[in-house]
Amino acid sequence: MKRDLITIADLTIDEIGLLVRVADRLKGAVARREEHRWLRGCTMAMIFEKPSLRTRVTFETGMNQLGGSAIYLGPADIMLGERESVPDIGKNLSQWVDVIMARTFSHQSVVDLANSAKVPVINGLSDLYHPCQVLADVFTLVELRGDLDKLKGLHVAFVGDGNNMVHSWMLAAARVGFDFTLVCPQGYEPDEGVVAHARSLGSSTITVTHDLTAGTKGVDVLYTDVWASMGQEDEAAERRTVFAPYQLNGDVLANAAKDAIVMHCLPAHRGEEISADVLDGPQSVVLRQAENRLHLQKALAAWLLGAREAQS
Ligand code: CP
Ligand code: NVA
């Protein structure tokens, strides 16, 4: 049966471990300039309803490095669900390509693509989840802490909106076994169903609080993301006011563990959700996170497509 990556809950802890190990091997191969054409002749269709720098470039570069290719389908190209229904698009693409990556507004669109396509579908961000980013972030934390087991007992605090990133982080926390706290303004809590799902998956502590000091005290990882996600541009001005007390800045960093790691999925807005000194400071690993999107997603594509080298 074909596999998709729609949410992190689709993966077992062993599969997350496998993806991290394969990503690590692929990263080494790139550094040594070794050829690793595991997906020779394979094509990925990349559907984008929203803008992207990292997701587009890393998937396209990754497919090229693996000996395959990728086709960019922007909003004006296929008009997902307008010119043609999502299931019809999934069925048609399955006649020509080997894997589909989709960045959509409605999460249901990714689900409908996966249900209609004969080939694997990868969620490249929906309004509900961003699993590729969080898998790459888990890989980054493994690099920094040694191995996946060492992430157990870690405390990750996310300061900001209860958004798609937070939903994926909560599921990762449950699967991997670390504790997760979201510190958000009142009214910007994550989806209750996703919180309940994450809590039901594992024994990690998942906390939602409005108290910035209590929520970030002594934590090992501080994470933030834009205050207005793609599609929420109309709310950006109001959100700037509401979220102003929730900036990830030097005071918040000083309240975390001494060696706390600062993470951001990017794009970042210096002076809004994060201060420039913290984003560009010595504890920030944001460029390593961006780099690791490439390696983790190559591992993911190779694994989903059944490349022999990516199965163990
Ligand atoms: N972090 C991330 O997904 O970046 P893009 O929106 O540029 O793809
Ligand atoms: N929450 C952000 C993530 C961007 C990578 C958004 O959806 O726009």
Coordinates of C-alpha atoms in Angstrom, one line a residue, residues 77-205:
D77 CA -1.3 26.9 -13.3
I78 CA -3.9 24.5 -12.0
M79 CA -6.3 26.6 -9.8
L80 CA -6.8 23.7 -7.3
G81 CA -10.5 22.9 -6.9
E82 CA -11.6 25.7 -9.3
R83 CA -10.7 24.7 -12.8
E84 CA -10.8 21.1 -11.8
S85 CA -11.7 19.2 -8.6
V86 CA -8.9 18.1 -6.2
P87 CA -9.6 14.4 -6.7
D88 CA -9.5 14.8 -10.5
I89 CA -6.1 16.5 -10.2
G90 CA -4.9 13.7 -7.9
K91 CA -6.0 11.1 -10.4
N92 CA -4.5 12.9 -13.4
L93 CA -1.2 13.6 -11.8
S94 CA -0.9 9.9 -10.8
Q95 CA -0.8 9.0 -14.5
W96 CA 2.4 11.0 -15.1
V97 CA 4.4 11.6 -11.9
D98 CA 5.8 9.4 -9.1
V99 CA 5.0 11.7 -6.1
I100 CA 3.0 14.8 -5.3
M101 CA 3.9 17.5 -2.9
A102 CA 1.2 20.1 -2.1
R103 CA 1.0 23.4 -0.2
T104 CA -2.6 24.3 0.3
F105 CA -4.9 26.5 2.3
S106 CA -7.5 23.9 3.2
H107 CA -6.0 20.9 4.9
Q108 CA -8.9 18.8 3.3
S109 CA -7.3 19.5 -0.1
V110 CA -4.2 17.6 0.9
V111 CA -6.3 14.8 2.3
D112 CA -8.4 14.6 -0.8
L113 CA -5.3 14.5 -3.0
A114 CA -3.9 11.7 -0.9
N115 CA -7.2 9.8 -1.1
S116 CA -7.5 10.2 -4.9
A117 CA -3.8 9.8 -6.0
K118 CA -2.2 6.5 -6.6
V119 CA 1.2 7.9 -5.8
P120 CA 2.5 9.2 -2.4
V121 CA 1.3 12.7 -1.4
I122 CA 3.4 14.9 0.9
N123 CA 1.9 17.8 2.8
G124 CA 4.2 20.8 2.1
L125 CA 2.1 23.0 4.6
S126 CA -1.6 23.3 5.0
D127 CA -3.6 25.6 7.2
L128 CA -3.5 22.8 9.8
Y129 CA 0.0 21.3 9.7
H130 CA 3.6 21.7 8.5
P131 CA 5.1 18.2 9.0
C132 CA 8.1 18.6 6.7
Q133 CA 9.3 21.6 8.7
V134 CA 9.0 19.9 12.0
L135 CA 10.6 16.7 10.8
A136 CA 13.6 18.7 9.6
D137 CA 13.6 20.5 13.0
V138 CA 13.6 17.2 14.8
F139 CA 16.6 16.2 12.6
T140 CA 18.3 19.5 13.6
L141 CA 17.7 18.8 17.3
V142 CA 19.1 15.2 16.9
E143 CA 22.2 16.7 15.3
L144 CA 22.6 19.1 18.2
R145 CA 21.8 16.6 21.0
G146 CA 23.3 13.3 19.7
D147 CA 20.4 11.0 18.9
L148 CA 16.6 10.7 18.9
D149 CA 16.6 9.1 22.4
K150 CA 18.3 12.2 23.8
L151 CA 15.3 14.3 22.8
K152 CA 13.2 12.5 25.3
G153 CA 12.9 14.8 28.4
L154 CA 13.6 17.9 26.3
H155 CA 11.3 20.8 26.9
V156 CA 10.3 22.8 23.8
A157 CA 8.5 26.1 24.2
F158 CA 6.8 27.8 21.3
V159 CA 6.0 31.5 21.7
G160 CA 3.3 32.8 19.3
D161 CA 0.2 31.7 17.5
G162 CA -1.4 28.3 17.9
N163 CA -1.0 27.6 14.2
N164 CA 0.0 24.9 11.7
M165 CA 3.6 24.8 13.1
V166 CA 2.3 24.3 16.7
H167 CA -0.1 21.5 15.6
S168 CA 2.8 19.6 14.0
W169 CA 5.1 20.3 17.0
M170 CA 2.5 18.9 19.4
L171 CA 2.3 15.6 17.4
A172 CA 6.1 15.4 17.2
A173 CA 6.3 15.9 20.9
A174 CA 3.9 13.0 21.5
R175 CA 5.6 10.7 19.0
V176 CA 9.2 11.5 20.0
G177 CA 8.6 11.9 23.8
F178 CA 9.6 15.5 24.7
D179 CA 7.5 18.1 26.5
F180 CA 5.9 21.0 24.6
T181 CA 4.5 24.3 25.8
L182 CA 2.7 26.8 23.7
V183 CA 2.7 30.4 25.1
C184 CA 0.1 32.4 23.2
P185 CA -2.2 35.3 23.6
Q186 CA -5.8 34.6 24.7
G187 CA -7.9 33.7 21.7
Y188 CA -5.0 32.3 19.7
E189 CA -4.9 28.8 21.1
P190 CA -4.3 25.7 18.9
D191 CA -7.1 23.5 17.6
E192 CA -8.6 21.6 20.5
G193 CA -9.0 18.4 18.5
V194 CA -5.3 18.4 17.6
V195 CA -4.3 19.1 21.3
A196 CA -6.5 16.2 22.4
H197 CA -5.1 13.9 19.6
A198 CA -1.5 14.8 20.6
R199 CA -2.2 14.1 24.3
S200 CA -3.8 10.8 23.4
L201 CA -0.7 9.7 21.4
G202 CA 1.9 9.7 24.1
S203 CA 2.9 10.5 27.6
S204 CA 4.5 13.8 26.8
T205 CA 3.2 16.9 28.7

